[in-house]
XYZ file of C-alpha atoms in Angstrom:
695
model
C -26.855 -10.033 18.421
C -26.325 -13.643 19.400
C -23.393 -14.430 20.725
C -23.681 -18.519 20.369
C -24.131 -18.037 16.659
C -21.071 -15.727 16.664
C -19.108 -18.274 18.522
C -20.186 -21.140 16.653
C -19.299 -19.126 13.205
C -15.669 -18.625 14.681
C -15.132 -22.030 15.702
C -16.151 -22.948 12.315
C -14.201 -20.398 10.264
C -11.018 -21.216 12.482
C -11.298 -25.313 11.936
C -11.680 -24.207 8.128
C -8.600 -22.140 8.047
C -6.815 -25.313 9.950
C -5.649 -23.227 13.276
C -6.266 -24.508 16.836
C -7.692 -22.011 19.531
C -4.052 -21.531 20.335
C -2.292 -20.553 17.206
C -5.407 -18.049 16.329
C -5.168 -16.463 20.078
C -1.197 -16.331 19.209
C -2.076 -14.390 15.888
C -4.407 -12.175 17.771
C -2.436 -11.729 20.951
C -4.915 -12.816 23.239
C -5.027 -15.808 25.790
C -6.453 -19.210 24.195
C -9.322 -19.104 26.865
C -10.434 -15.840 25.296
C -10.806 -17.958 21.777
C -12.629 -20.474 23.832
C -15.340 -18.079 25.450
C -15.976 -16.620 22.312
C -16.432 -19.811 20.480
C -18.517 -21.105 23.275
C -20.748 -18.164 23.125
C -19.616 -16.889 26.501
C -18.195 -13.554 25.229
C -17.502 -11.436 22.310
C -14.032 -10.423 21.241
C -12.698 -6.599 22.028
C -14.096 -4.179 19.620
C -10.804 -3.128 19.031
C -10.434 -7.093 17.835
C -13.025 -7.119 15.131
C -11.072 -5.922 12.222
C -8.428 -8.446 13.436
C -10.626 -11.371 13.991
C -12.458 -11.145 10.569
C -9.011 -10.651 8.469
C -7.598 -13.712 10.250
C -10.846 -15.682 9.698
C -10.957 -14.280 6.214
C -14.392 -12.904 6.798
C -16.007 -9.142 6.762
C -16.936 -7.703 10.017
C -20.220 -7.803 9.048
C -20.204 -11.213 8.409
C -18.344 -11.838 11.978
C -20.992 -10.145 13.635
C -23.854 -11.862 11.641
C -22.546 -14.947 12.183
C -22.759 -15.973 8.570
C -21.177 -15.795 5.189
C -22.788 -13.164 3.104
C -23.868 -13.881 -0.325
C -20.921 -13.988 -2.369
C -18.479 -16.476 -3.604
C -15.594 -15.425 -1.295
C -15.787 -13.355 1.430
C -11.930 -12.455 1.384
C -9.652 -11.860 -1.472
C -7.428 -14.532 0.363
C -8.274 -17.634 -1.019
C -5.761 -20.295 -0.350
C -4.812 -23.763 -2.115
C -6.770 -26.300 -0.171
C -5.650 -29.634 -1.893
C -2.223 -28.345 -2.589
C -0.122 -31.426 -3.765
C 3.306 -31.592 -1.910
C 4.904 -33.563 -4.725
C 4.669 -30.812 -6.979
C 7.043 -28.908 -5.063
C 9.900 -31.281 -6.042
C 12.231 -30.035 -8.509
C 12.463 -31.568 -12.243
C 14.825 -31.363 -14.659
C 14.356 -28.686 -17.433
C 15.714 -28.205 -20.767
C 14.969 -24.909 -22.266
C 14.355 -24.831 -25.990
C 14.959 -21.933 -28.609
C 11.476 -21.248 -29.680
C 10.892 -18.479 -32.420
C 9.377 -15.454 -30.934
C 5.360 -15.269 -31.045
C 3.696 -11.973 -31.814
C 3.281 -10.934 -28.448
C 4.860 -8.762 -26.302
C 4.990 -8.739 -22.264
C 3.636 -5.847 -21.422
C 4.846 -3.092 -19.281
C 1.387 -3.010 -17.828
C 2.310 -6.383 -15.712
C 4.667 -4.534 -14.097
C 2.774 -2.306 -11.894
C 2.278 -1.558 -8.134
C 0.111 0.079 -5.391
C 0.381 3.426 -3.783
C -2.241 2.845 -1.005
C -2.148 5.303 2.060
C -2.141 2.183 4.483
C 0.086 1.349 7.608
C 3.979 2.412 6.909
C 3.586 3.107 3.407
C 3.301 6.822 3.272
C 3.837 7.189 7.316
C 7.965 6.537 7.829
C 7.837 5.258 3.816
C 7.277 7.312 1.081
C 6.388 10.749 2.889
C 9.354 13.054 4.009
C 7.616 14.539 6.859
C 9.380 13.800 10.002
C 6.811 14.716 12.357
C 4.129 12.495 13.914
C 0.329 13.612 14.337
C 1.529 16.896 13.245
C -1.849 18.189 12.321
C -3.012 17.127 15.870
C -6.126 14.665 15.166
C -7.604 12.616 18.084
C -8.283 13.534 21.782
C -5.856 15.304 24.002
C -3.178 13.445 25.971
C -4.293 12.508 29.767
C -3.588 15.005 32.567
C -1.515 17.400 30.165
C -4.066 18.496 27.371
C -1.360 18.291 24.742
C -1.947 16.278 21.344
C -1.189 12.935 21.246
C 2.611 12.055 20.463
C 3.549 15.551 21.822
C 4.505 16.429 25.142
C 4.012 19.852 26.930
C 7.167 22.352 27.827
C 7.117 24.427 30.653
C 5.667 24.357 34.311
C 2.780 26.493 34.108
C 1.553 26.547 30.738
C -2.405 25.643 30.169
C -2.661 23.355 27.268
C -5.982 22.458 25.442
C -7.446 21.221 22.174
C -8.713 24.150 20.095
C -10.668 25.260 17.108
C -9.097 23.815 14.005
C -6.739 25.257 11.151
C -7.106 22.283 9.149
C -10.248 21.616 7.236
C -11.840 19.496 4.452
C -12.078 20.679 1.098
C -15.413 20.527 -1.245
C -17.362 17.372 -1.877
C -16.324 15.739 1.745
C -19.608 13.957 2.578
C -17.880 11.397 5.033
C -18.837 10.725 8.486
C -15.638 11.291 10.807
C -14.920 12.756 14.047
C -11.916 13.929 15.597
C -10.126 14.747 12.407
C -9.514 18.300 13.205
C -7.915 20.373 16.090
C -5.398 22.903 17.161
C -3.387 22.786 20.183
C -3.941 26.098 22.139
C -1.360 27.096 24.685
C -2.124 29.891 27.517
C 1.016 31.247 29.296
C -0.095 33.377 32.129
C 3.849 34.387 33.232
C 5.459 36.803 30.897
C 9.492 35.430 30.697
C 8.652 31.644 31.471
C 9.130 29.351 28.457
C 6.582 27.358 27.608
C 5.809 25.639 24.335
C 5.781 21.815 23.101
C 7.864 19.012 21.755
C 7.961 15.643 20.207
C 10.631 13.020 21.004
C 11.965 10.088 18.206
C 12.687 12.499 15.419
C 15.623 10.741 13.523
C 18.231 13.564 12.325
C 21.778 13.459 10.603
C 24.348 15.588 10.868
C 24.867 18.391 8.074
C 21.528 17.640 6.619
C 19.371 21.098 6.154
C 15.740 20.492 7.529
C 12.837 22.653 6.575
C 10.478 23.654 9.389
C 7.211 25.092 9.179
C 4.770 26.009 12.103
C 0.887 27.674 11.451
C -0.168 29.782 14.243
C -2.273 32.454 15.790
C -1.531 34.766 18.332
C -2.760 37.285 20.247
C 0.241 39.385 19.596
C 3.368 38.986 17.944
C 5.392 36.071 19.739
C 9.291 35.477 19.239
C 9.421 31.511 18.561
C 12.561 29.278 19.154
C 12.739 25.645 17.219
C 15.529 23.672 18.100
C 16.879 19.967 17.630
C 18.257 18.789 20.750
C 19.167 15.105 22.685
C 16.232 13.600 24.335
C 16.941 15.494 27.400
C 16.950 19.114 25.623
C 20.129 19.896 27.131
C 22.295 19.029 24.037
C 21.259 21.350 21.431
C 22.124 20.229 17.938
C 20.580 23.704 16.116
C 18.095 26.682 16.971
C 16.461 28.749 15.117
C 13.946 31.642 16.090
C 11.363 33.384 14.171
C 9.055 36.374 15.097
C 5.197 36.330 14.102
C 1.900 35.705 14.653
C -1.358 37.746 14.849
C -4.961 37.105 14.840
C -5.295 35.368 11.667
C -3.526 31.956 10.661
C 0.097 32.796 10.140
C 3.016 30.231 8.393
C 6.375 30.853 10.019
C 9.457 28.952 8.443
C 12.958 28.257 9.660
C 15.920 25.916 8.319
C 17.799 24.072 10.736
C 21.174 22.346 9.970
C 22.297 19.931 13.068
C 25.811 19.470 14.026
C 25.327 16.025 15.183
C 23.365 13.089 14.015
C 20.590 11.609 16.512
C 18.469 8.542 15.942
C 16.432 9.938 19.126
C 16.260 13.578 18.744
C 13.841 16.191 20.316
C 11.955 18.746 18.634
C 11.241 21.732 20.885
C 9.177 24.624 20.023
C 8.992 27.512 22.872
C 8.444 31.358 23.720
C 7.855 33.459 26.644
C 5.508 35.946 25.752
C 2.349 35.927 27.840
C -0.656 35.258 26.226
C -2.429 32.415 24.366
C -0.583 30.683 20.983
C -2.859 28.447 18.836
C -0.755 26.023 16.952
C -2.789 24.474 13.786
C 0.046 22.264 11.915
C 3.722 21.642 12.291
C 5.938 20.580 9.423
C 9.390 19.230 9.472
C 11.099 18.306 6.044
C 14.310 17.441 4.701
C 15.161 19.936 2.477
C 15.632 17.849 -0.696
C 12.457 16.683 -0.251
C 10.821 15.659 -3.671
C 6.927 17.076 -3.198
C 7.116 16.291 0.301
C 8.520 12.826 -0.624
C 11.638 11.166 0.382
C 14.313 11.143 -2.527
C 15.789 8.193 -2.056
C 12.611 6.241 -1.629
C 11.408 7.945 -5.299
C 14.895 6.844 -6.513
C 14.165 3.046 -5.210
C 10.428 3.060 -6.641
C 12.205 4.317 -10.288
C 14.701 1.442 -9.778
C 12.381 -1.280 -9.233
C 11.030 -0.385 -12.993
C 7.168 -0.033 -12.002
C 5.174 0.699 -14.944
C 1.699 1.482 -13.522
C 1.295 3.131 -10.019
C -2.596 2.519 -8.604
C -3.545 5.181 -6.196
C -5.067 6.188 -3.427
C -5.903 2.656 -2.794
C -7.230 -0.200 -2.078
C -9.440 0.383 0.691
C -8.235 4.187 1.795
C -9.621 5.099 -1.547
C -13.055 4.761 0.501
C -11.684 7.048 3.032
C -10.474 9.829 0.649
C -11.609 13.028 -1.008
C -9.579 14.331 -3.821
C -10.816 17.796 -3.430
C -9.033 17.949 -0.107
C -5.831 17.868 -2.083
C -6.630 21.576 -3.719
C -6.176 22.881 -0.290
C -2.378 23.849 0.947
C -0.268 20.261 2.675
C -0.665 22.194 6.050
C -3.989 22.674 5.982
C -5.456 19.370 4.884
C -7.317 17.597 7.347
C -6.643 14.085 8.511
C -8.423 11.243 7.190
C -9.859 8.844 9.936
C -10.164 5.476 8.700
C -13.306 3.792 8.465
C -11.489 0.345 8.808
C -9.639 1.841 11.725
C -6.515 -0.064 12.899
C -6.783 -2.392 9.750
C -5.825 0.608 7.390
C -4.073 3.321 9.849
C -2.863 1.003 12.675
C 0.489 3.009 12.689
C -1.088 6.593 13.060
C -3.852 6.348 15.462
C -6.052 5.372 12.979
C -5.285 8.710 10.567
C -3.952 9.397 7.428
C -2.742 13.106 7.588
C -3.224 13.885 3.923
C 0.323 14.353 2.540
C -0.068 13.407 -1.055
C -2.681 15.341 -3.156
C -3.343 14.303 -6.895
C -0.525 16.816 -8.507
C 2.060 15.038 -6.343
C 0.995 11.795 -7.196
C 1.328 12.627 -10.922
C 4.511 14.265 -10.426
C 5.766 11.022 -8.620
C 4.557 9.123 -11.686
C 6.039 10.851 -14.079
C 9.444 10.729 -12.189
C 9.569 7.090 -11.775
C 8.161 6.151 -15.193
C 4.885 4.905 -14.419
C 1.021 5.149 -15.730
C -1.105 6.449 -12.926
C -4.404 4.705 -12.210
C -6.460 6.495 -9.927
C -9.321 4.851 -7.805
C -12.228 6.936 -6.890
C -14.929 7.199 -4.116
C -18.064 6.112 -5.335
C -19.446 6.089 -2.055
C -18.668 9.502 -0.514
C -17.995 11.208 -3.573
C -20.792 12.074 -6.174
C -20.607 11.394 -10.022
C -20.527 14.881 -10.491
C -17.188 15.037 -8.135
C -15.509 12.290 -9.260
C -16.345 13.647 -12.983
C -14.668 16.965 -12.228
C -11.459 14.677 -10.645
C -11.094 13.396 -14.255
C -11.611 16.669 -15.633
C -8.947 18.143 -13.228
C -6.594 15.336 -14.251
C -7.535 15.547 -18.181
C -9.467 18.815 -19.017
C -7.643 21.659 -21.068
C -7.774 24.866 -19.752
C -11.249 25.744 -21.758
C -12.716 23.547 -18.925
C -13.147 24.590 -15.289
C -10.723 22.381 -13.472
C -8.398 22.163 -16.250
C -8.194 26.082 -15.772
C -7.830 25.264 -11.764
C -5.033 22.698 -12.863
C -3.224 25.248 -15.298
C -3.756 28.179 -12.324
C -2.289 25.928 -9.882
C 0.750 25.443 -12.209
C -0.035 22.602 -14.571
C -0.605 24.040 -17.697
C -0.868 20.545 -19.500
C -3.263 17.889 -19.031
C -2.096 14.953 -17.200
C -3.907 12.556 -19.584
C -5.004 9.956 -16.779
C -5.868 7.045 -18.984
C -7.164 4.366 -15.951
C -9.519 4.722 -13.709
C -10.971 2.452 -11.235
C -14.466 2.659 -10.031
C -14.105 1.983 -6.625
C -12.106 -0.970 -4.561
C -13.338 -4.556 -3.527
C -16.904 -3.896 -3.575
C -18.828 -7.205 -2.819
C -16.655 -8.302 -0.119
C -18.674 -6.576 2.420
C -15.749 -4.377 4.161
C -16.217 -1.425 1.967
C -18.973 1.496 2.656
C -21.475 1.562 -0.222
C -23.787 -0.858 -1.677
C -21.889 -4.431 -1.988
C -24.859 -6.176 -3.802
C -23.943 -6.473 -7.921
C -26.936 -4.525 -8.691
C -26.735 -1.999 -6.200
C -23.010 -1.574 -7.104
C -23.492 -1.646 -10.804
C -25.774 1.247 -10.847
C -23.477 3.236 -8.710
C -20.362 2.590 -11.213
C -22.571 3.011 -13.902
C -23.761 6.722 -12.613
C -20.209 7.456 -12.224
C -18.596 5.860 -15.524
C -21.028 7.753 -17.722
C -20.347 11.124 -16.118
C -16.127 10.509 -15.916
C -16.469 9.296 -19.637
C -18.561 12.750 -20.567
C -15.492 14.826 -18.698
C -12.511 12.758 -20.815
C -14.200 10.011 -23.425
C -11.871 7.355 -24.062
C -10.820 6.286 -20.564
C -9.825 2.862 -19.536
C -12.250 2.094 -16.455
C -12.195 -0.775 -14.248
C -15.106 -1.891 -12.191
C -14.880 -3.551 -8.998
C -16.583 -6.819 -7.422
C -15.337 -10.291 -5.241
C -14.193 -12.028 -8.776
C -14.204 -14.891 -9.656
C -18.174 -14.507 -9.065
C -20.553 -15.742 -11.867
C -23.437 -13.460 -9.981
C -21.219 -10.542 -10.387
C -20.347 -11.547 -13.550
C -23.724 -11.089 -14.919
C -25.540 -8.460 -12.695
C -22.414 -5.818 -12.495
C -19.386 -6.951 -15.475
C -22.223 -7.662 -18.202
C -24.131 -4.545 -17.773
C -21.139 -2.577 -17.062
C -19.442 -3.621 -20.343
C -20.584 -0.658 -22.366
C -18.191 1.499 -20.365
C -16.018 -0.707 -18.157
C -13.178 -2.712 -20.595
C -11.782 -4.382 -17.167
C -12.765 -5.581 -13.969
C -10.629 -5.811 -11.054
C -9.282 -9.149 -9.253
C -7.015 -9.632 -5.865
C -5.602 -12.600 -4.859
C -3.282 -12.913 -2.084
C -1.219 -15.939 -0.962
C -1.004 -18.094 2.057
C 0.745 -16.687 4.495
C 3.371 -18.962 5.944
C 3.379 -19.586 9.885
C 6.974 -20.323 10.552
C 6.804 -21.387 14.671
C 8.188 -24.862 13.945
C 11.235 -25.928 12.264
C 9.753 -29.538 11.853
C 6.596 -27.613 9.700
C 9.303 -25.015 7.422
C 8.918 -27.067 4.583
C 5.123 -27.785 4.627
C 4.378 -24.052 5.343
C 7.125 -22.852 2.175
C 4.883 -25.085 -0.331
C 1.773 -24.144 0.793
C 2.511 -20.483 -0.155
C 3.961 -22.005 -3.386
C 1.142 -23.991 -4.211
C -0.823 -20.368 -3.737
C 0.314 -19.393 -7.343
C -1.702 -22.266 -8.670
C -4.703 -21.747 -7.045
C -4.416 -17.917 -8.031
C -4.188 -19.010 -11.782
C -7.436 -21.165 -11.059
C -9.292 -18.124 -9.950
C -8.000 -16.385 -13.158
C -9.246 -19.202 -15.248
C -12.618 -19.179 -13.430
C -13.335 -15.249 -13.830
C -12.452 -15.789 -18.052
C -15.491 -18.516 -18.260
C -18.068 -16.197 -16.713
C -16.855 -12.709 -18.216
C -17.530 -11.251 -21.756
C -14.737 -11.721 -23.925
C -14.366 -8.193 -24.243
C -13.933 -7.924 -20.522
C -10.310 -8.029 -19.581
C -8.901 -8.512 -15.925
C -6.836 -6.075 -14.024
C -5.160 -8.362 -11.358
C -4.494 -5.053 -9.406
C -3.676 -6.514 -5.891
C -1.212 -9.647 -5.371
C 0.918 -10.581 -2.659
C 1.687 -12.964 0.222
C -0.894 -12.333 2.675
C 0.402 -9.950 5.533
C 3.561 -9.184 4.046
C 3.097 -5.884 5.427
C 3.179 -6.859 9.014
C 6.262 -9.438 9.229
C 9.792 -9.152 7.849
C 10.247 -9.988 4.373
C 11.942 -13.217 3.305
C 13.294 -15.448 0.164
C 9.959 -17.347 0.663
C 7.747 -13.725 -0.668
C 10.710 -13.715 -2.995
C 10.173 -16.918 -5.086
C 6.383 -16.480 -4.561
C 6.725 -13.194 -6.675
C 8.770 -14.980 -9.344
C 5.992 -17.605 -9.833
C 3.546 -14.988 -10.002
C 5.271 -13.119 -12.821
C 5.926 -15.907 -14.707
C 2.408 -17.020 -14.284
C 1.394 -13.513 -15.343
C 3.215 -13.590 -18.285
C 2.109 -16.935 -19.443
C -1.734 -16.017 -19.103
C -1.839 -12.185 -19.794
C -2.904 -12.922 -23.538
C -4.797 -16.607 -22.955
C -6.739 -15.238 -19.953
C -6.959 -11.676 -20.899
C -5.418 -9.895 -18.070
C -4.341 -6.010 -19.192
C -2.456 -5.108 -16.110
C -1.175 -6.250 -12.795
C -0.291 -4.518 -9.826
C 1.813 -5.843 -6.831
C 0.711 -5.034 -3.204
C 2.521 -3.013 -2.540
C 6.160 -1.401 -2.960
C 6.637 0.330 0.201
C 6.902 -1.467 3.738
C 4.406 -3.785 2.276
C 6.669 -6.146 0.150
C 9.396 -4.761 -2.292
C 11.297 -2.070 -0.389
C 11.804 -1.769 3.397
C 12.454 1.707 4.563
C 14.148 2.753 7.735
C 14.700 6.364 8.735
C 18.255 6.804 7.161
C 18.103 4.155 4.377
C 16.020 2.079 1.887
C 16.872 -1.343 1.039
C 15.406 -4.516 -1.540
C 13.744 -7.210 -0.192
C 13.655 -10.577 -2.003
C 10.232 -9.682 -3.699
C 11.949 -6.476 -4.666
C 15.348 -8.041 -5.986
C 13.018 -10.345 -8.287
C 10.421 -7.676 -9.673
C 13.444 -5.254 -10.410
C 15.264 -8.063 -12.473
C 11.928 -9.609 -14.318
C 11.285 -6.625 -15.580
C 14.819 -5.700 -16.874
C 15.127 -9.370 -18.046
C 11.372 -9.457 -20.351
C 9.308 -6.408 -20.289
C 8.576 -5.302 -23.556
C 10.281 -7.975 -25.287
C 8.446 -10.744 -27.489
C 7.468 -13.859 -25.515
C 9.080 -17.353 -26.976
C 7.812 -19.509 -24.078
C 6.493 -19.161 -20.968
C 5.501 -21.186 -17.563
C 5.660 -21.104 -14.278
C 8.865 -22.181 -14.008
C 10.343 -20.768 -16.856
C 10.106 -17.793 -19.429
C 11.966 -16.955 -22.533
C 12.145 -13.520 -24.500
C 13.801 -11.673 -27.067
C 14.529 -8.144 -27.268
C 14.294 -6.030 -30.754
C 17.797 -6.762 -31.087
C 17.477 -10.561 -31.089
C 18.865 -10.711 -27.633
C 17.297 -13.649 -25.875
C 16.452 -13.641 -22.112
C 15.683 -16.508 -19.947
C 14.554 -16.600 -16.415
C 13.893 -20.033 -14.484
C 12.240 -20.801 -10.818
C 13.342 -23.553 -8.906
C 10.462 -23.242 -5.996
C 11.629 -26.617 -4.577
C 12.145 -26.221 -0.867
C 15.123 -29.112 -0.578
C 15.920 -30.619 -4.363
C 18.176 -29.069 -6.693
C 17.239 -28.645 -10.170
C 19.254 -29.400 -13.503
C 18.591 -26.564 -15.944
C 19.865 -27.345 -19.728
C 19.722 -24.440 -21.992
C 22.665 -25.808 -24.705
C 20.279 -25.249 -27.421
C 20.670 -21.235 -27.192
C 24.527 -21.217 -27.655
C 26.868 -19.356 -25.135
C 25.450 -17.217 -22.461
C 26.614 -13.439 -22.269
C 25.249 -13.467 -19.092
C 24.401 -15.863 -15.894
C 23.199 -14.534 -12.624
C 21.741 -16.508 -9.867
C 19.332 -15.425 -6.941
C 20.031 -18.101 -3.917
C 19.646 -18.307 -0.373
C 20.450 -20.836 2.473
C 17.102 -20.044 3.949
C 13.609 -19.276 3.096
C 12.667 -18.237 6.869
C 12.394 -14.561 7.346
C 14.347 -12.260 7.664
C 16.420 -12.936 4.320
C 16.837 -12.001 0.857
C 18.806 -13.268 -2.037
C 22.364 -13.407 -2.852
C 23.314 -12.564 -6.241
C 26.200 -14.660 -7.731
C 27.677 -14.317 -11.123
C 27.585 -17.856 -12.449
C 28.607 -17.334 -16.113
C 31.703 -19.463 -15.632
C 29.414 -22.208 -14.618
C 26.932 -22.026 -17.259
C 29.626 -21.945 -19.831
C 28.743 -25.909 -20.867
C 25.147 -24.890 -21.308
C 23.754 -26.584 -18.239
C 23.543 -25.801 -14.467
C 22.267 -27.163 -11.262
C 20.432 -25.170 -9.602
C 20.102 -24.843 -5.877
C 16.768 -25.211 -4.113
C 14.382 -22.121 -3.810
C 16.513 -20.041 -6.525
C 16.197 -17.951 -9.580
C 18.457 -18.054 -12.506
C 18.598 -14.903 -14.862
C 20.170 -15.989 -18.512
C 21.309 -14.042 -21.265
C 22.391 -15.181 -25.317
């Protein structure tokens, strides 16, 4: 490893990003002296920082350690607008014209979203599971032997991690460690209580919860399960269950606390002497939906998501669909190949809470079309074809019969399938060359089509890229009708009041750059190949509070997608992603819409399925089947008002303004009825606002 070469590479990339050493250090939570040492070739970043340094420099870890860019046009799906024009951010007067509608519909598929198992999308997001590390992944705690996130109960119990209850299903070939454990507890003294507990459980008064525990014991044991305050002295509810034996046994009790507590304890204890092995623990609200929070599911439904891409994203390369054929408690955690980038909030593990059946149930509940990404690196073509057959086969097929025997008689009829995620960027396991990936995708795609002819397949790649278009997209055109393209806008760094306007404008300029990259892809692709813009957002929306900046960006992107869909062949688009990463902020006791969520929800209600009359980045006009016209206008200017004239449409029936006095995080839009102000056919839009009109 050439430290000098790596240091020079870090320095060049940092300067290309327009960052000082101090600014890069601040983002990474290190000293500027550390960054200086890296760049002078005196030391390397700590191994735990590799992914974060690479992400900040918009390169892969492989490129970081080699000290050079690989043979791809771009090393990240973030490509900033370098030569942005500040004047373009000034508001100009706009007159809306009453044009006849074209023979084009605003496709529902432009209003898609991702459901990737990253960060806190599932954990503390969609998943209703309330217990952390409930399957005991990782190493034991120091000086105790208990699992991480748990604490031992009792003075003289002996704790150690033991042989697991959890396991992987068929088709698991990944090279991971420390995924499967149980907690073994030896009580040498009859009559003394031992057990385990966990702090930080949020409970509501009168809310029934379902507790489950899988155990193996030397003899029958009386377990006491309770929800208490942090000291254990104030007991909110308690239940007992007797069971156990040589084989793994699942015990269940219902708990209904008589008080609310945002920092309650879950405590499990017993007084029998002997050895108890705990394989998994579960705590769910009784009203959960397939292990998911009902309030989050309802919020997803209200957003109007029409395509849902799952299980990733990057996580698709860490997922084995056959694990989902096991009971939820038995499914082994998945250790993340990308470590702290994809699973930073759960010790580097996903706890496999959602399987294919749950995902399809969610799609049907919220009215979304499922879009499934396979793992072409670690699952074989036969295994991925079996996944297609499980979803789409009838009872005459082996996997269709398996699905029916599991309680799902009718085929799921999943149309959209992606042949992996972000191959070509260098951070995914597998062959990242155009020809190598093409061969893998071809083998998988052919097998999948044998299982279910007529699928809409999407291939991967670092688009726009002429080499990948020639040696991947073109050879795959016979089986794959789409290529995947991703784009993340500039992440504004709000650190100084004097630079807020510049940072905001750089973010807004990213939308034009996104359009340019779509056009570049289009010129290199065959006319029959369409674009799946299946990840878009502002960069790092998942690591910071949301703001009106993100909301205005989302409004501009949605306008641009409606304008470009037919011209540039965009088949579908998926925001990345709703839960705790852009549109919904999920807390233990409530769910709220961010500014992006507000815009997304209203945009699809206003335009989806309508005939398109006119579209530009600043304004879209559509008409529905009843002849009712809808218009949305964006004033993206930071400080200028925007006069809008819509008098040619006649009187408004609705006029709603989304506005805010700040773009800084955290912020969301204030929604105002401005029908009276719009009565004369004109309106003065304030800076960074969105106007919704109906006629």
